[in-house]
Amino acid sequence: MSARPVALSATPESSLARTGVLLMLLGMLMFALNDVMGKWLVSTYSVGQVVFVRSIAALIVLAPFLWFSGPKKVMQVDRPFMQLARVAASTAEIFAFYFAVVYLPLADVMTYWLAAPIYVAAISPLVLKEPVGWRRWSAIIVGFIGVVIALEPSSQALTPQAIISILGSMTFALMLLLGRSLRGTPDTTLVFWQIVGAGLAGAGSLYFDWKPVSPRDLVLLGVLGVVAMLAHMLVNRALKMADAATVAPLQYTLLFWAIVFGWLVFGDVPRLPMLIGSGFIVASGLFIFFREQQLKRQGRIKEEPVEAIVTGSGDPV
């Protein structure tokens, strides 16, 4: 008898939180599927060609939102040099991601990219003058140890592609830092110029390496951009429906999907050092996140929007 009143007395907030969790999980699954399609396509077509067509598809999806918010607002860019730096970092990160997944398993690349929030926490005191206490510094060190374990510096796993992957994740961290300094810029504006920058870079490479696209792959290239935009919409909606502390940690399910799809689709068996290193990285990232949430509640650091941890393939936002 006692179970029925409990079920019936569920608050609207708890219902919204459950919906937010489901949306976040679905968004992460869509990002993972997007990464799989990206890895599949760059095995046949150049990175620039994939990025170009993907950007066109993403712009088509974004067009109604641009029209609704007003095209003039998109063109009115505050702090243009900072915006340009963010677009450059985002474009470099996208190309690095696609280049990395050509040669490395998805799980390896995702492990390196998940270290980006750790780099942000380490650089924030220098760039944004944000204080970092000994607890977060300890977590940062643990995260760096995880990166070293995953890289296996003394083995053949330390390849130029792995190094490019690490550099790409650092560029992603730089993009996140620049995004923090552009908090006043509407999301639509950030997204639009980010897609335009990637599309222009992709277009610039078409002259050197363009291959005829089969009808099937043309559909996949279009879906690549559409799925990425839809995934971001799901993530953004999840962050609005539920507390960040509830849904943001679910972004680490990307690693689970990367392992599963890498194994099922590409036959990539996860390396033990990668699994151990990813455990260090995820634990470090989660500690840093929850510690920052605690400090925000105490008013010791500034409140700011939570940014999704997404890969280059899943990122036009």
Short mmCIF file of C-alpha atoms in Angstrom, two decimals:
data_model
loop_
_atom_site.label_atom_id
_atom_site.label_comp_id
_atom_site.label_asym_id
_atom_site.label_seq_id
_atom_site.Cartn_x
_atom_site.Cartn_y
_atom_site.Cartn_z
CA MET A 1 0.00 0.00 0.00
CA SER A 2 2.84 2.38 0.70
CA ALA A 3 4.29 2.10 -2.80
CA ARG A 4 1.31 3.63 -4.58
CA PRO A 5 1.33 7.07 -2.86
CA VAL A 6 5.07 7.35 -3.48
CA ALA A 7 4.64 6.70 -7.20
CA LEU A 8 1.67 9.02 -7.48
CA SER A 9 3.38 11.82 -5.60
CA ALA A 10 6.25 12.10 -8.05
CA THR A 11 6.99 15.78 -8.49
CA PRO A 12 7.12 17.51 -11.90
CA GLU A 13 10.79 18.24 -11.21
CA SER A 14 11.62 14.55 -10.89
CA SER A 15 9.71 13.80 -14.08
CA LEU A 16 11.66 16.50 -15.90
CA ALA A 17 14.90 15.12 -14.49
CA ARG A 18 14.11 11.64 -15.79
CA THR A 19 13.28 13.07 -19.19
CA GLY A 20 16.53 15.03 -19.14
CA VAL A 21 18.50 11.87 -18.37
CA LEU A 22 16.84 10.02 -21.26
CA LEU A 23 17.48 12.90 -23.65
CA MET A 24 21.14 13.10 -22.63
CA LEU A 25 21.61 9.35 -23.09
CA LEU A 26 19.93 9.51 -26.49
CA GLY A 27 22.05 12.50 -27.48
CA MET A 28 25.25 10.67 -26.54
CA LEU A 29 24.13 7.62 -28.54
CA MET A 30 23.52 9.83 -31.56
CA PHE A 31 26.95 11.44 -31.18
CA ALA A 32 28.48 7.97 -31.05
CA LEU A 33 26.62 6.90 -34.20
CA ASN A 34 27.83 10.09 -35.83
CA ASP A 35 31.41 9.19 -34.95
CA VAL A 36 30.94 5.74 -36.47
CA MET A 37 29.65 7.24 -39.72
CA GLY A 38 32.52 9.73 -39.74
CA LYS A 39 35.13 7.00 -39.29
CA TRP A 40 33.48 4.95 -42.03
CA LEU A 41 33.44 7.85 -44.50
CA VAL A 42 36.99 9.13 -43.95
CA SER A 43 38.27 5.67 -44.82
CA THR A 44 37.08 6.39 -48.39
CA TYR A 45 36.97 10.17 -48.78
CA SER A 46 39.35 12.91 -47.72
CA VAL A 47 38.83 14.61 -44.38
CA GLY A 48 38.23 17.93 -46.15
CA GLN A 49 35.52 16.45 -48.37
CA VAL A 50 33.72 14.88 -45.42
CA VAL A 51 33.91 18.09 -43.37
CA PHE A 52 32.66 20.20 -46.30
CA VAL A 53 29.54 18.12 -47.08
CA ARG A 54 28.82 17.65 -43.38
CA SER A 55 28.95 21.41 -42.84
CA ILE A 56 26.51 22.04 -45.69
CA ALA A 57 24.05 19.56 -44.16
CA ALA A 58 24.45 21.13 -40.71
CA LEU A 59 23.77 24.61 -42.12
CA ILE A 60 20.57 23.35 -43.74
CA VAL A 61 19.37 22.06 -40.36
CA LEU A 62 20.45 25.28 -38.65
CA ALA A 63 18.78 27.58 -41.22
CA PRO A 64 15.32 27.71 -39.54
CA PHE A 65 16.91 28.64 -36.22
CA LEU A 66 18.97 31.36 -37.90
CA TRP A 67 15.82 32.77 -39.49
CA PHE A 68 13.92 32.64 -36.21
CA SER A 69 16.65 34.43 -34.26
CA GLY A 70 17.22 36.98 -37.02
CA PRO A 71 20.02 36.84 -39.62
CA LYS A 72 21.27 40.29 -38.63
CA LYS A 73 22.03 39.13 -35.10
CA VAL A 74 24.25 36.36 -36.44
CA MET A 75 26.29 38.89 -38.38
CA GLN A 76 26.72 41.18 -35.36
CA VAL A 77 29.71 39.48 -33.78
CA ASP A 78 31.17 40.82 -30.54
CA ARG A 79 34.91 40.44 -29.95
CA PRO A 80 35.60 39.29 -33.54
CA PHE A 81 39.23 38.32 -32.93
CA MET A 82 38.22 36.07 -30.05
CA GLN A 83 35.46 34.59 -32.21
CA LEU A 84 37.96 33.99 -35.03
CA ALA A 85 40.33 32.24 -32.63
CA ARG A 86 37.52 29.99 -31.44
CA VAL A 87 36.51 29.11 -35.00
CA ALA A 88 40.15 28.34 -35.86
CA ALA A 89 40.50 26.10 -32.80
CA SER A 90 37.23 24.34 -33.58
CA THR A 91 38.20 23.75 -37.21
CA ALA A 92 41.62 22.38 -36.25
CA GLU A 93 39.98 20.10 -33.69
CA ILE A 94 37.52 18.72 -36.24
CA PHE A 95 40.26 17.95 -38.78
CA ALA A 96 42.44 16.38 -36.08
CA PHE A 97 39.58 14.16 -34.95
CA TYR A 98 38.80 12.89 -38.42
CA PHE A 99 42.48 12.34 -39.18
CA ALA A 100 42.90 10.40 -35.95
CA VAL A 101 39.93 8.06 -36.48
CA VAL A 102 41.32 7.05 -39.88
CA TYR A 103 44.20 5.30 -38.13
CA LEU A 104 43.12 4.75 -34.51
CA PRO A 105 40.23 2.87 -32.86
CA LEU A 106 37.27 5.03 -31.86
CA ALA A 107 37.75 4.15 -28.20
CA ASP A 108 41.36 5.37 -28.22
CA VAL A 109 40.45 8.68 -29.84
CA MET A 110 37.50 9.17 -27.50
CA THR A 111 39.74 8.51 -24.49
CA TYR A 112 42.10 11.28 -25.55
CA TRP A 113 39.22 13.68 -26.24
CA LEU A 114 37.65 13.05 -22.85
CA ALA A 115 40.79 14.52 -21.32
CA ALA A 116 39.88 17.97 -22.68
CA PRO A 117 38.06 19.14 -19.49
CA ILE A 118 41.20 18.19 -17.53
CA TYR A 119 43.29 20.44 -19.77
CA VAL A 120 40.72 23.21 -19.31
CA ALA A 121 40.97 22.92 -15.52
CA ALA A 122 44.78 23.02 -15.73
CA ILE A 123 44.93 26.06 -18.03
CA SER A 124 42.09 28.08 -16.45
CA PRO A 125 44.29 29.66 -13.73
CA LEU A 126 46.64 31.04 -16.39
CA VAL A 127 44.13 32.10 -19.05
CA LEU A 128 40.97 32.96 -17.12
CA LYS A 129 42.55 33.68 -13.71
CA GLU A 130 40.23 31.10 -12.15
CA PRO A 131 41.57 29.67 -8.86
CA VAL A 132 42.20 25.92 -8.72
CA GLY A 133 42.67 24.32 -5.31
CA TRP A 134 44.78 21.34 -4.34
CA ARG A 135 41.90 18.88 -4.73
CA ARG A 136 41.34 19.74 -8.38
CA TRP A 137 45.09 19.88 -9.03
CA SER A 138 45.32 16.36 -7.63
CA ALA A 139 42.54 15.26 -9.99
CA ILE A 140 44.30 16.98 -12.89
CA ILE A 141 47.49 15.03 -12.15
CA VAL A 142 45.49 11.79 -12.00
CA GLY A 143 43.95 12.65 -15.36
CA PHE A 144 47.35 13.29 -16.94
CA ILE A 145 48.57 9.95 -15.56
CA GLY A 146 45.58 8.35 -17.29
CA VAL A 147 46.54 9.96 -20.61
CA VAL A 148 50.11 8.65 -20.26
CA ILE A 149 48.86 5.14 -19.45
CA ALA A 150 46.52 5.16 -22.47
CA LEU A 151 49.31 6.41 -24.74
CA GLU A 152 51.80 3.69 -23.71
CA PRO A 153 54.85 5.95 -24.36
CA SER A 154 57.30 3.02 -24.39
CA SER A 155 55.34 0.95 -26.92
CA GLN A 156 54.32 1.08 -30.56
CA ALA A 157 51.03 2.67 -29.48
CA LEU A 158 52.79 6.06 -29.32
CA THR A 159 52.37 6.87 -33.01
CA PRO A 160 52.21 10.22 -34.86
CA GLN A 161 48.46 9.65 -35.16
CA ALA A 162 48.14 9.27 -31.38
CA ILE A 163 50.13 12.47 -30.86
CA ILE A 164 47.87 14.30 -33.33
CA SER A 165 44.90 12.96 -31.40
CA ILE A 166 46.30 14.39 -28.16
CA LEU A 167 46.99 17.73 -29.85
CA GLY A 168 43.43 17.70 -31.20
CA SER A 169 42.00 17.18 -27.73
CA MET A 170 44.14 20.08 -26.48
CA THR A 171 42.76 22.22 -29.29
CA PHE A 172 39.28 21.19 -28.20
CA ALA A 173 40.17 22.33 -24.68
CA LEU A 174 41.30 25.68 -26.11
CA MET A 175 37.95 25.99 -27.89
CA LEU A 176 36.14 25.36 -24.60
CA LEU A 177 38.26 28.02 -22.87
CA LEU A 178 37.54 30.56 -25.60
CA GLY A 179 33.86 29.66 -25.31
CA ARG A 180 33.96 30.55 -21.61
CA SER A 181 35.23 34.01 -22.48
CA LEU A 182 32.39 34.45 -25.01
CA ARG A 183 29.51 33.67 -22.64
CA GLY A 184 27.54 36.69 -23.86
CA THR A 185 27.43 35.51 -27.47
CA PRO A 186 24.20 33.71 -28.50
CA ASP A 187 24.57 29.99 -29.14
CA THR A 188 23.21 30.32 -32.67
CA THR A 189 25.95 32.79 -33.56
CA LEU A 190 28.67 30.54 -32.16
CA VAL A 191 27.30 27.54 -34.00
CA PHE A 192 26.88 29.34 -37.33
CA TRP A 193 30.43 30.68 -37.53
CA GLN A 194 31.86 27.42 -36.28
CA ILE A 195 30.15 25.51 -39.10
CA VAL A 196 31.11 28.15 -41.66
CA GLY A 197 34.76 28.00 -40.60
CA ALA A 198 34.89 24.21 -40.88
CA GLY A 199 33.04 24.28 -44.19
CA LEU A 200 35.41 26.83 -45.71
CA ALA A 201 38.44 24.84 -44.57
CA GLY A 202 36.93 21.71 -46.09
CA ALA A 203 36.12 23.54 -49.33
CA GLY A 204 39.71 24.76 -49.58
CA SER A 205 40.97 21.19 -49.72
CA LEU A 206 38.54 19.96 -52.38
CA TYR A 207 40.75 21.08 -55.25
CA PHE A 208 43.51 18.74 -54.10
CA ASP A 209 41.47 15.68 -53.16
CA TRP A 210 37.92 15.25 -54.41
CA LYS A 211 36.40 11.86 -55.13
CA PRO A 212 33.05 11.18 -56.79
CA VAL A 213 30.51 10.33 -54.10
CA SER A 214 28.23 7.33 -54.41
CA PRO A 215 24.51 7.92 -53.73
CA ARG A 216 24.71 5.85 -50.54
CA ASP A 217 27.69 7.78 -49.20
CA LEU A 218 26.11 11.10 -50.18
CA VAL A 219 23.17 10.22 -47.95
CA LEU A 220 25.56 9.27 -45.13
CA LEU A 221 27.45 12.55 -45.53
CA GLY A 222 24.21 14.47 -45.25
CA VAL A 223 23.05 12.43 -42.28
CA LEU A 224 26.40 13.13 -40.62
CA GLY A 225 25.59 16.83 -40.28
CA VAL A 226 21.90 16.33 -39.51
CA VAL A 227 22.51 13.80 -36.72
CA ALA A 228 25.15 16.03 -35.12
CA MET A 229 22.75 18.98 -34.99
CA LEU A 230 19.91 16.84 -33.62
CA ALA A 231 22.22 15.35 -31.00
CA HIS A 232 23.21 18.83 -29.84
CA MET A 233 19.55 19.81 -29.59
CA LEU A 234 18.91 16.78 -27.38
CA VAL A 235 21.87 17.60 -25.15
CA ASN A 236 20.92 21.27 -24.83
CA ARG A 237 17.33 20.31 -23.99
CA ALA A 238 18.55 17.79 -21.41
CA LEU A 239 20.67 20.44 -19.69
CA LYS A 240 17.61 22.70 -19.50
CA MET A 241 15.27 20.02 -18.15
CA ALA A 242 17.53 18.54 -15.47
CA ASP A 243 20.24 19.71 -13.11
CA ALA A 244 23.70 19.73 -14.68
CA ALA A 245 25.04 17.52 -11.89
CA THR A 246 22.50 14.88 -12.94
CA VAL A 247 22.95 14.80 -16.70
CA ALA A 248 26.43 16.17 -17.50
CA PRO A 249 28.32 13.10 -16.18
CA LEU A 250 26.31 10.97 -18.61
CA GLN A 251 28.46 12.42 -21.38
CA TYR A 252 31.08 9.84 -20.43
CA THR A 253 28.81 7.15 -21.88
CA LEU A 254 30.40 8.23 -25.17
CA LEU A 255 33.38 6.08 -24.23
CA PHE A 256 31.14 3.04 -23.69
CA TRP A 257 29.55 3.48 -27.11
CA ALA A 258 32.94 4.06 -28.72
CA ILE A 259 34.16 0.73 -27.33
CA VAL A 260 30.99 -1.12 -28.37
CA PHE A 261 30.71 0.30 -31.89
CA GLY A 262 34.45 0.13 -32.46
CA TRP A 263 34.33 -3.57 -31.66
CA LEU A 264 31.10 -4.41 -33.54
CA VAL A 265 31.62 -2.26 -36.65
CA PHE A 266 35.39 -2.06 -37.08
CA GLY A 267 36.60 -5.09 -35.12
CA ASP A 268 38.71 -2.97 -32.75
CA VAL A 269 39.43 -4.88 -29.55
CA PRO A 270 40.09 -2.36 -26.74
CA ARG A 271 43.63 -2.32 -25.35
CA LEU A 272 44.04 -2.93 -21.61
CA PRO A 273 46.20 0.22 -21.11
CA MET A 274 43.52 2.26 -22.90
CA LEU A 275 40.82 0.88 -20.59
CA ILE A 276 42.92 1.58 -17.48
CA GLY A 277 43.90 5.05 -18.69
CA SER A 278 40.32 5.91 -19.60
CA GLY A 279 39.27 4.92 -16.08
CA PHE A 280 41.75 7.43 -14.65
CA ILE A 281 40.57 10.12 -17.09
CA VAL A 282 36.85 9.59 -16.43
CA ALA A 283 37.37 9.53 -12.65
CA SER A 284 39.44 12.71 -12.84
CA GLY A 285 36.92 14.48 -15.07
CA LEU A 286 34.00 13.53 -12.85
CA PHE A 287 35.79 14.70 -9.69
CA ILE A 288 36.67 18.04 -11.31
CA PHE A 289 33.08 18.49 -12.47
CA PHE A 290 31.45 17.71 -9.12
CA ARG A 291 34.04 19.80 -7.24
CA GLU A 292 33.28 22.78 -9.48
CA GLN A 293 29.55 22.27 -8.90
CA GLN A 294 30.20 22.35 -5.13
CA LEU A 295 32.26 25.54 -5.41
CA LYS A 296 29.55 27.20 -7.50
CA ARG A 297 26.96 26.46 -4.83
CA GLN A 298 29.30 28.01 -2.28
CA GLY A 299 29.74 31.07 -4.53
CA ARG A 300 33.52 30.60 -4.72
CA ILE A 301 33.65 30.36 -8.52
CA LYS A 302 31.42 31.85 -11.21
CA GLU A 303 28.31 30.05 -12.38
CA GLU A 304 28.42 29.23 -16.07
CA PRO A 305 26.64 26.98 -18.58
CA VAL A 306 27.77 23.37 -18.78
CA GLU A 307 29.40 22.54 -22.08
CA ALA A 308 28.98 19.18 -23.71
CA ILE A 309 32.00 16.97 -24.19
CA VAL A 310 31.66 16.11 -27.85
CA THR A 311 34.06 14.97 -30.44
CA GLY A 312 35.08 16.61 -33.64
CA SER A 313 32.76 14.35 -35.58
CA GLY A 314 29.81 15.26 -33.41
CA ASP A 315 30.69 18.88 -33.10
CA PRO A 316 29.33 21.61 -35.01
CA VAL A 317 28.30 23.22 -31.74
#
